């Protein structure tokens, strides 16, 4: 019996431990760049906040519109006069024989009272309300354009972060391969030195190269972990989650090699930055209209209906309790007459602010032209540099291979081999960086052009 109890306790403990492990399991993601963009636009922190801003603007728009719709309010009041107020009336009103100058205390109101009132208010005309409705539409447009800009920035950030991961992964792979090759050369050279066929300096030179490669490899491995964390943060994925990228750097660079994009034409006024500046100018214009509308009259109407009852006892739910109705209807017209120049001063301020916004709009137009030209130049350079670095890598590989053969044949020195290897390693990194720049600069250009950032070319 004791054995069975112990076995049952152990079984339950293992089951509880397994459930605890399942509840704390780390979620794993495997994403291509296109999947990462789709996921990031839904889960990135900035993108989610921008979407919330649009929802808030929609509520604000209805809040402003509702101010011109009927407003109904109700009020219920109950009073219990713990100590009833007393009034004094000359006694001669009740007793003609009373002495002059004497008063009789009287309590006029019952001790308890209750009333219920409903009021309907309607705005008939208000110039500021009309302008307010216009401003609500503009504020919504500003939020929607801000959402577009945020999405473009999120897309660009995802592409750059994803590219950094691919760059670091490819760098780790190449450094591991280079280190493996150097270690093999070092082993062979050590054997040759032990046989007295080469100098110790040749061994030491290869040891220096191997140590440098090992240090670079360790640093790149750490950078790869940081690049993954940055990508997780950009996507809105918890840092503790596991993430794996499925694209390859070279394949992605070829997808982003698009000469047609350089010839794409776009009106600077269609760019998102210009549209946002235009929204600000429209809002400044509405502010001018709002100040001017404050000089117009404001007309409102109301209807009031209520009932009241009173008693010395709490009998308000009794059928015998009497209630007395009352109702009032009316209109109110408020006309601004004289403000000692205050409204004129405020209007002038808003007009000057509007002129400033027009200057900002013109500046935004020119900045858009400059950004497009600059982004095109950067992308053109990235394409040219990619082709150049590809050729340089081929040359550096041939040079290193020739010097390696010469070294083991005793024709070339260790310094010549080391120089060729250093040149090859630099060419490899330049080639990887050139591929990344093609991806990053295309993303930057498409953001400026306000187009779809991820459009892989058809094979």
Short mmCIF file of C-alpha atoms in Angstrom, two decimals:
data_model
loop_
_atom_site.label_atom_id
_atom_site.label_comp_id
_atom_site.label_asym_id
_atom_site.label_seq_id
_atom_site.Cartn_x
_atom_site.Cartn_y
_atom_site.Cartn_z
CA UNK A 1 0.00 0.00 0.00
CA UNK A 2 2.83 2.39 0.82
CA UNK A 3 4.47 1.64 -2.53
CA UNK A 4 1.22 2.42 -4.39
CA UNK A 5 0.81 5.71 -2.56
CA UNK A 6 4.36 6.74 -3.33
CA UNK A 7 3.93 5.81 -7.00
CA UNK A 8 0.68 7.78 -7.25
CA UNK A 9 2.28 10.84 -5.65
CA UNK A 10 5.23 10.63 -8.04
CA UNK A 11 2.88 10.28 -11.02
CA UNK A 12 0.85 13.33 -10.02
CA UNK A 13 4.02 15.35 -9.42
CA UNK A 14 5.37 14.49 -12.86
CA UNK A 15 2.03 15.42 -14.41
CA UNK A 16 1.99 18.77 -12.62
CA UNK A 17 5.58 19.45 -13.71
CA UNK A 18 4.72 18.62 -17.33
CA UNK A 19 1.72 20.97 -17.25
CA UNK A 20 3.88 23.70 -15.77
CA UNK A 21 6.39 23.25 -18.58
CA UNK A 22 3.63 23.45 -21.21
CA UNK A 23 2.23 26.64 -19.69
CA UNK A 24 5.66 28.30 -19.84
CA UNK A 25 6.58 27.00 -23.30
CA UNK A 26 8.35 29.57 -25.45
CA UNK A 27 6.56 30.37 -28.70
CA UNK A 28 8.57 29.82 -31.88
CA UNK A 29 8.27 31.87 -35.09
CA UNK A 30 9.61 31.10 -38.56
CA UNK A 31 9.07 34.05 -40.89
CA UNK A 32 9.97 35.12 -44.38
CA UNK A 33 10.38 38.85 -44.96
CA UNK A 34 6.89 39.13 -46.43
CA UNK A 35 5.42 37.25 -43.47
CA UNK A 36 7.41 39.45 -41.10
CA UNK A 37 5.98 42.62 -42.68
CA UNK A 38 2.42 41.32 -42.45
CA UNK A 39 2.94 40.26 -38.84
CA UNK A 40 4.72 43.48 -37.87
CA UNK A 41 2.02 45.75 -39.29
CA UNK A 42 -0.48 44.05 -36.99
CA UNK A 43 1.68 43.66 -33.88
CA UNK A 44 4.30 46.40 -33.92
CA UNK A 45 3.79 48.70 -30.94
CA UNK A 46 3.84 51.92 -32.97
CA UNK A 47 1.49 50.49 -35.62
CA UNK A 48 -1.01 49.39 -32.98
CA UNK A 49 -0.91 52.82 -31.29
CA UNK A 50 -1.40 54.54 -34.66
CA UNK A 51 -4.47 52.39 -35.30
CA UNK A 52 -5.79 53.33 -31.86
CA UNK A 53 -5.26 57.01 -32.71
CA UNK A 54 -7.49 56.57 -35.77
CA UNK A 55 -10.17 54.96 -33.61
CA UNK A 56 -9.90 57.84 -31.13
CA UNK A 57 -10.25 60.36 -33.96
CA UNK A 58 -13.43 58.62 -35.11
CA UNK A 59 -14.88 58.94 -31.61
CA UNK A 60 -13.83 62.60 -31.46
CA UNK A 61 -15.54 63.25 -34.78
CA UNK A 62 -18.81 61.83 -33.49
CA UNK A 63 -18.40 63.76 -30.23
CA UNK A 64 -18.26 67.02 -32.18
CA UNK A 65 -21.18 66.09 -34.45
CA UNK A 66 -23.31 65.05 -31.46
CA UNK A 67 -23.04 68.55 -29.99
CA UNK A 68 -25.50 69.76 -32.67
CA UNK A 69 -27.98 66.93 -32.08
CA UNK A 70 -30.77 66.94 -29.47
CA UNK A 71 -29.55 66.75 -25.88
CA UNK A 72 -31.96 65.39 -23.26
CA UNK A 73 -31.22 65.48 -19.57
CA UNK A 74 -33.21 64.46 -16.53
CA UNK A 75 -33.07 65.40 -12.88
CA UNK A 76 -34.80 63.97 -9.79
CA UNK A 77 -34.62 65.87 -6.51
CA UNK A 78 -35.70 64.84 -3.05
CA UNK A 79 -35.49 67.18 -0.05
CA UNK A 80 -36.13 66.52 3.64
CA UNK A 81 -36.05 69.68 5.74
CA UNK A 82 -34.66 68.38 9.00
CA UNK A 83 -35.39 71.78 10.56
CA UNK A 84 -38.07 73.61 8.66
CA UNK A 85 -37.52 77.32 8.02
CA UNK A 86 -39.80 79.63 9.99
CA UNK A 87 -41.21 82.95 8.78
CA UNK A 88 -42.71 85.70 10.96
CA UNK A 89 -45.94 87.41 9.96
CA UNK A 90 -47.56 90.29 11.86
CA UNK A 91 -50.04 88.79 14.33
CA UNK A 92 -52.80 91.22 13.27
CA UNK A 93 -53.14 89.22 9.98
CA UNK A 94 -54.54 86.33 12.05
CA UNK A 95 -56.00 88.22 15.07
CA UNK A 96 -57.19 91.82 14.60
CA UNK A 97 -57.07 92.23 18.38
CA UNK A 98 -53.43 91.34 18.57
CA UNK A 99 -51.07 93.98 19.86
CA UNK A 100 -49.29 95.93 17.15
CA UNK A 101 -45.68 94.94 16.64
CA UNK A 102 -46.19 91.31 17.55
CA UNK A 103 -45.53 88.47 15.07
CA UNK A 104 -46.75 84.95 14.61
CA UNK A 105 -44.22 82.23 13.53
CA UNK A 106 -45.39 80.36 10.44
CA UNK A 107 -43.88 77.37 8.48
CA UNK A 108 -45.08 77.63 4.87
CA UNK A 109 -43.50 74.64 3.12
CA UNK A 110 -44.10 70.98 3.95
CA UNK A 111 -41.24 69.11 5.54
CA UNK A 112 -40.51 66.85 2.51
CA UNK A 113 -40.65 67.47 -1.21
CA UNK A 114 -39.77 65.63 -4.44
CA UNK A 115 -39.56 66.72 -8.04
CA UNK A 116 -38.63 65.25 -11.44
CA UNK A 117 -37.62 67.33 -14.44
CA UNK A 118 -36.70 66.49 -18.06
CA UNK A 119 -35.09 69.08 -20.36
CA UNK A 120 -34.61 68.90 -24.11
CA UNK A 121 -31.97 71.25 -25.60
CA UNK A 122 -31.41 71.81 -29.30
CA UNK A 123 -28.71 73.84 -31.02
CA UNK A 124 -30.32 75.73 -33.89
CA UNK A 125 -27.41 77.78 -35.19
CA UNK A 126 -23.79 78.14 -34.10
CA UNK A 127 -21.04 79.10 -36.53
CA UNK A 128 -18.35 77.45 -34.42
CA UNK A 129 -20.27 74.16 -34.55
CA UNK A 130 -20.21 74.15 -38.36
CA UNK A 131 -16.47 74.84 -38.31
CA UNK A 132 -16.03 72.21 -35.62
CA UNK A 133 -17.55 69.54 -37.85
CA UNK A 134 -15.09 70.51 -40.59
CA UNK A 135 -12.20 70.29 -38.12
CA UNK A 136 -13.33 66.82 -37.03
CA UNK A 137 -12.98 65.56 -40.58
CA UNK A 138 -9.54 67.12 -40.84
CA UNK A 139 -8.42 65.63 -37.53
CA UNK A 140 -9.55 62.21 -38.74
CA UNK A 141 -7.61 62.72 -41.97
CA UNK A 142 -4.51 63.66 -39.96
CA UNK A 143 -4.80 60.47 -37.91
CA UNK A 144 -5.27 58.33 -41.01
CA UNK A 145 -2.25 59.89 -42.75
CA UNK A 146 -0.21 59.47 -39.57
CA UNK A 147 -1.19 55.79 -39.62
CA UNK A 148 0.02 55.51 -43.23
CA UNK A 149 3.34 57.15 -42.34
CA UNK A 150 3.74 54.88 -39.33
CA UNK A 151 3.06 51.81 -41.45
CA UNK A 152 5.67 52.93 -44.00
CA UNK A 153 8.20 53.47 -41.23
CA UNK A 154 7.36 50.12 -39.63
CA UNK A 155 7.78 48.35 -42.97
CA UNK A 156 11.15 49.99 -43.53
CA UNK A 157 12.24 49.15 -39.99
CA UNK A 158 11.23 45.51 -40.43
CA UNK A 159 13.15 45.21 -43.70
CA UNK A 160 16.28 46.77 -42.19
CA UNK A 161 16.08 44.62 -39.05
CA UNK A 162 15.40 41.48 -41.09
CA UNK A 163 18.31 42.34 -43.40
CA UNK A 164 20.62 42.86 -40.42
CA UNK A 165 19.81 39.34 -39.20
CA UNK A 166 20.56 37.88 -42.63
CA UNK A 167 23.78 39.92 -42.83
CA UNK A 168 24.95 38.69 -39.43
CA UNK A 169 24.04 35.07 -40.22
CA UNK A 170 25.92 35.17 -43.51
CA UNK A 171 28.91 36.84 -41.82
CA UNK A 172 29.00 34.07 -39.20
CA UNK A 173 28.90 31.42 -41.91
CA UNK A 174 31.73 32.99 -43.92
CA UNK A 175 33.89 33.62 -40.85
CA UNK A 176 33.45 30.01 -39.76
CA UNK A 177 34.49 28.83 -43.22
CA UNK A 178 37.49 31.18 -43.28
CA UNK A 179 38.56 30.07 -39.81
CA UNK A 180 38.29 26.45 -40.82
CA UNK A 181 40.46 27.09 -43.86
CA UNK A 182 43.06 29.05 -41.85
CA UNK A 183 43.25 26.35 -39.18
CA UNK A 184 43.87 23.75 -41.89
CA UNK A 185 46.59 25.92 -43.43
CA UNK A 186 48.07 26.48 -39.99
CA UNK A 187 48.14 22.73 -39.30
CA UNK A 188 49.82 21.98 -42.64
CA UNK A 189 52.33 24.81 -42.18
CA UNK A 190 53.13 23.57 -38.64
CA UNK A 191 53.97 20.12 -40.05
CA UNK A 192 56.13 21.67 -42.76
CA UNK A 193 57.94 23.76 -40.11
CA UNK A 194 58.52 20.68 -37.97
CA UNK A 195 60.18 19.07 -40.95
CA UNK A 196 62.42 22.13 -41.34
CA UNK A 197 61.04 23.17 -44.70
CA UNK A 198 59.70 26.61 -43.70
CA UNK A 199 60.37 29.33 -41.17
CA UNK A 200 58.63 29.73 -37.81
CA UNK A 201 57.54 33.20 -38.88
CA UNK A 202 55.19 31.64 -41.44
CA UNK A 203 53.48 29.68 -38.67
CA UNK A 204 53.20 32.75 -36.45
CA UNK A 205 51.72 34.82 -39.25
CA UNK A 206 48.95 32.25 -39.77
CA UNK A 207 48.37 32.13 -36.00
CA UNK A 208 47.80 35.89 -35.98
CA UNK A 209 45.28 35.59 -38.80
CA UNK A 210 43.49 32.72 -37.04
CA UNK A 211 43.24 34.62 -33.77
CA UNK A 212 41.84 37.68 -35.55
CA UNK A 213 39.24 35.57 -37.32
CA UNK A 214 38.22 33.86 -34.08
CA UNK A 215 37.74 37.23 -32.36
CA UNK A 216 35.66 38.53 -35.27
CA UNK A 217 33.59 35.36 -35.27
CA UNK A 218 32.80 35.61 -31.56
CA UNK A 219 31.82 39.25 -31.93
CA UNK A 220 29.61 38.53 -34.95
CA UNK A 221 27.85 35.71 -33.10
CA UNK A 222 26.98 38.18 -30.33
CA UNK A 223 25.84 40.73 -32.91
CA UNK A 224 23.61 38.08 -34.46
CA UNK A 225 21.82 37.56 -31.14
CA UNK A 226 21.32 41.32 -30.80
CA UNK A 227 20.06 41.55 -34.40
CA UNK A 228 17.46 38.88 -33.66
CA UNK A 229 16.31 40.76 -30.55
CA UNK A 230 16.02 43.98 -32.55
CA UNK A 231 13.91 42.19 -35.15
CA UNK A 232 11.67 40.74 -32.43
CA UNK A 233 11.20 44.20 -30.95
CA UNK A 234 10.36 45.66 -34.36
CA UNK A 235 7.82 42.91 -35.03
CA UNK A 236 6.22 43.17 -31.58
CA UNK A 237 7.36 39.67 -30.61
CA UNK A 238 8.42 39.02 -26.99
CA UNK A 239 12.21 39.04 -26.67
CA UNK A 240 12.14 35.64 -24.93
CA UNK A 241 10.48 33.99 -27.95
CA UNK A 242 12.38 32.00 -30.54
CA UNK A 243 12.58 33.42 -34.06
CA UNK A 244 13.99 31.99 -37.26
CA UNK A 245 14.26 33.80 -40.59
CA UNK A 246 13.63 31.74 -43.72
CA UNK A 247 14.94 34.02 -46.49
CA UNK A 248 18.52 34.17 -47.72
CA UNK A 249 20.47 37.41 -48.05
CA UNK A 250 21.55 36.85 -51.66
CA UNK A 251 18.09 35.77 -52.81
CA UNK A 252 16.52 38.80 -51.17
CA UNK A 253 19.11 41.13 -52.69
CA UNK A 254 18.31 39.83 -56.16
CA UNK A 255 14.57 40.34 -55.53
CA UNK A 256 15.28 43.93 -54.54
CA UNK A 257 17.51 44.59 -57.57
CA UNK A 258 15.01 46.60 -59.58
CA UNK A 259 16.20 49.11 -62.18
CA UNK A 260 12.62 50.01 -63.11
CA UNK A 261 12.12 51.63 -59.72
CA UNK A 262 14.71 54.27 -60.59
CA UNK A 263 12.53 55.43 -63.49
CA UNK A 264 9.32 55.48 -61.46
CA UNK A 265 7.77 58.94 -61.40
CA UNK A 266 5.78 60.32 -58.50
CA UNK A 267 4.17 63.67 -57.80
CA UNK A 268 5.78 65.17 -54.66
CA UNK A 269 2.30 66.24 -53.57
CA UNK A 270 1.30 62.57 -53.35
CA UNK A 271 3.99 61.73 -50.81
CA UNK A 272 2.85 61.12 -47.27
CA UNK A 273 4.98 63.91 -45.75
CA UNK A 274 3.43 66.47 -48.09
CA UNK A 275 -0.08 65.19 -47.36
CA UNK A 276 0.56 65.54 -43.63
CA UNK A 277 1.81 69.09 -44.13
CA UNK A 278 -1.29 69.80 -46.21
CA UNK A 279 -3.47 68.50 -43.37
CA UNK A 280 -1.75 70.88 -40.98
CA UNK A 281 -2.38 73.78 -43.36
CA UNK A 282 -6.05 72.81 -43.64
CA UNK A 283 -6.30 72.66 -39.88
CA UNK A 284 -4.73 76.12 -39.57
CA UNK A 285 -7.27 77.45 -42.09
CA UNK A 286 -10.10 75.95 -40.04
CA UNK A 287 -8.73 77.67 -36.93
CA UNK A 288 -9.06 81.01 -38.76
CA UNK A 289 -12.67 80.21 -39.65
CA UNK A 290 -13.34 79.16 -36.07
CA UNK A 291 -12.20 82.50 -34.68
CA UNK A 292 -14.28 84.37 -37.26
CA UNK A 293 -17.34 82.26 -36.45
CA UNK A 294 -17.21 83.42 -32.82
CA UNK A 295 -18.53 86.80 -34.00
CA UNK A 296 -21.78 85.17 -35.19
CA UNK A 297 -24.85 84.79 -32.97
CA UNK A 298 -25.71 81.52 -31.25
CA UNK A 299 -29.34 80.33 -31.24
CA UNK A 300 -30.61 77.51 -29.04
CA UNK A 301 -34.01 76.19 -27.99
CA UNK A 302 -35.22 74.17 -25.05
CA UNK A 303 -38.33 72.47 -23.70
CA UNK A 304 -38.70 71.71 -20.02
CA UNK A 305 -41.22 69.41 -18.36
CA UNK A 306 -41.44 68.46 -14.72
CA UNK A 307 -43.63 67.47 -11.82
CA UNK A 308 -43.35 68.16 -8.09
CA UNK A 309 -45.02 67.05 -4.89
CA UNK A 310 -44.71 67.87 -1.20
CA UNK A 311 -45.77 66.31 2.08
CA UNK A 312 -44.91 66.33 5.76
CA UNK A 313 -44.45 62.53 5.56
CA UNK A 314 -42.75 60.34 2.94
CA UNK A 315 -45.81 59.51 0.87
CA UNK A 316 -44.36 60.00 -2.62
CA UNK A 317 -45.10 56.42 -3.68
CA UNK A 318 -48.63 56.55 -2.35
CA UNK A 319 -51.60 56.73 -4.71
CA UNK A 320 -52.99 59.59 -2.67
CA UNK A 321 -49.91 61.75 -3.16
CA UNK A 322 -50.67 64.74 -5.38
CA UNK A 323 -48.17 65.93 -8.00
CA UNK A 324 -48.27 69.21 -9.86
CA UNK A 325 -46.95 69.50 -13.43
CA UNK A 326 -45.03 72.35 -14.98
CA UNK A 327 -43.48 72.91 -18.43
CA UNK A 328 -41.46 75.69 -20.05
CA UNK A 329 -40.38 76.22 -23.67
CA UNK A 330 -38.08 78.90 -24.91
CA UNK A 331 -35.28 80.04 -27.19
CA UNK A 332 -32.03 81.76 -26.41
CA UNK A 333 -30.12 84.06 -28.72
CA UNK A 334 -26.59 85.11 -27.75
CA UNK A 335 -25.13 87.93 -29.86
CA UNK A 336 -21.48 89.02 -29.47
CA UNK A 337 -21.42 92.81 -29.60
CA UNK A 338 -18.11 94.22 -28.43
CA UNK A 339 -14.92 92.48 -27.23
CA UNK A 340 -12.49 95.45 -27.14
CA UNK A 341 -10.54 94.01 -30.06
CA UNK A 342 -9.95 90.61 -28.43
CA UNK A 343 -11.63 88.60 -31.20
CA UNK A 344 -9.83 90.59 -33.88
CA UNK A 345 -6.48 89.92 -32.20
CA UNK A 346 -7.17 86.19 -31.94
CA UNK A 347 -8.27 86.05 -35.57
CA UNK A 348 -5.11 87.86 -36.65
CA UNK A 349 -2.97 85.35 -34.73
CA UNK A 350 -4.67 82.43 -36.46
CA UNK A 351 -4.29 84.07 -39.87
CA UNK A 352 -0.57 84.51 -39.30
CA UNK A 353 -0.31 80.88 -38.16
CA UNK A 354 -2.10 79.88 -41.35
CA UNK A 355 0.45 81.79 -43.44
CA UNK A 356 3.19 79.94 -41.59
CA UNK A 357 1.56 76.63 -42.43
CA UNK A 358 1.51 77.61 -46.11
CA UNK A 359 5.27 78.27 -45.91
CA UNK A 360 5.69 74.88 -44.25
CA UNK A 361 3.66 73.33 -47.04
CA UNK A 362 5.92 74.82 -49.69
CA UNK A 363 8.95 73.63 -47.74
CA UNK A 364 7.43 70.13 -47.54
CA UNK A 365 6.95 70.13 -51.32
CA UNK A 366 10.62 70.95 -51.92
CA UNK A 367 11.77 68.55 -49.23
CA UNK A 368 9.77 65.77 -50.92
CA UNK A 369 11.54 66.48 -54.21
CA UNK A 370 14.91 66.43 -52.46
CA UNK A 371 14.13 63.22 -50.55
CA UNK A 372 13.06 61.46 -53.74
CA UNK A 373 16.22 62.55 -55.58
CA UNK A 374 18.44 61.60 -52.65
CA UNK A 375 16.79 58.20 -52.16
CA UNK A 376 17.09 57.46 -55.88
CA UNK A 377 20.78 58.36 -55.81
CA UNK A 378 21.38 56.13 -52.77
CA UNK A 379 19.60 53.22 -54.42
CA UNK A 380 21.48 53.73 -57.70
CA UNK A 381 24.76 53.73 -55.78
CA UNK A 382 23.71 50.57 -53.93
CA UNK A 383 23.02 48.79 -57.23
CA UNK A 384 26.31 49.95 -58.74
CA UNK A 385 28.24 49.07 -55.61
CA UNK A 386 26.67 45.61 -55.48
CA UNK A 387 27.90 44.86 -59.00
CA UNK A 388 31.35 46.26 -58.17
CA UNK A 389 31.73 44.32 -54.92
CA UNK A 390 30.67 41.11 -56.66
CA UNK A 391 33.52 41.54 -59.17
CA UNK A 392 35.96 42.53 -56.42
CA UNK A 393 35.09 39.37 -54.49
CA UNK A 394 35.82 37.21 -57.53
CA UNK A 395 39.19 38.94 -58.00
CA UNK A 396 40.07 38.68 -54.31
CA UNK A 397 39.25 34.95 -54.29
CA UNK A 398 41.51 34.34 -57.29
CA UNK A 399 44.33 36.39 -55.77
CA UNK A 400 44.08 34.59 -52.43
CA UNK A 401 43.99 31.20 -54.14
CA UNK A 402 47.10 31.98 -56.22
CA UNK A 403 49.00 33.24 -53.18
CA UNK A 404 47.99 30.20 -51.17
CA UNK A 405 49.38 27.88 -53.90
CA UNK A 406 52.55 29.96 -54.13
CA UNK A 407 52.96 29.91 -50.35
CA UNK A 408 52.86 26.13 -50.05
CA UNK A 409 55.17 25.87 -53.07
CA UNK A 410 57.61 28.17 -51.31
CA UNK A 411 57.35 30.95 -53.87
CA UNK A 412 55.30 33.50 -51.83
CA UNK A 413 55.97 34.67 -48.29
CA UNK A 414 53.57 34.45 -45.36
CA UNK A 415 53.14 38.24 -45.48
CA UNK A 416 51.99 38.07 -49.08
CA UNK A 417 49.55 35.30 -48.21
CA UNK A 418 48.30 37.25 -45.17
CA UNK A 419 47.78 40.35 -47.28
CA UNK A 420 45.81 38.39 -49.86
CA UNK A 421 43.71 36.78 -47.13
CA UNK A 422 42.98 40.13 -45.48
CA UNK A 423 41.96 41.52 -48.86
CA UNK A 424 39.66 38.54 -49.40
CA UNK A 425 38.03 38.85 -45.98
CA UNK A 426 37.38 42.55 -46.56
CA UNK A 427 35.95 41.82 -50.00
CA UNK A 428 33.63 39.25 -48.47
CA UNK A 429 32.30 41.70 -45.91
CA UNK A 430 31.97 44.44 -48.54
CA UNK A 431 29.96 42.07 -50.72
CA UNK A 432 27.62 41.14 -47.86
CA UNK A 433 27.21 44.80 -46.92
CA UNK A 434 26.49 45.69 -50.57
CA UNK A 435 23.68 43.13 -50.69
CA UNK A 436 22.21 44.57 -47.49
CA UNK A 437 22.45 48.11 -48.87
CA UNK A 438 20.47 47.10 -51.97
CA UNK A 439 17.67 45.86 -49.73
CA UNK A 440 17.78 48.78 -47.28
CA UNK A 441 18.05 51.53 -49.91
CA UNK A 442 15.21 50.12 -51.97
CA UNK A 443 13.06 50.09 -48.86
CA UNK A 444 14.03 53.71 -48.17
CA UNK A 445 13.22 54.75 -51.76
CA UNK A 446 9.85 53.03 -51.73
CA UNK A 447 9.02 54.68 -48.42
CA UNK A 448 9.72 58.10 -49.95
CA UNK A 449 7.70 57.20 -53.04
CA UNK A 450 4.92 55.95 -50.75
CA UNK A 451 4.56 52.63 -52.60
CA UNK A 452 4.34 49.02 -51.50
CA UNK A 453 7.67 48.28 -49.90
CA UNK A 454 7.67 44.54 -50.38
CA UNK A 455 7.11 43.70 -54.03
CA UNK A 456 9.47 40.86 -54.99
CA UNK A 457 10.11 40.61 -58.70
CA UNK A 458 8.63 37.74 -60.64
CA UNK A 459 11.15 35.18 -61.80
#
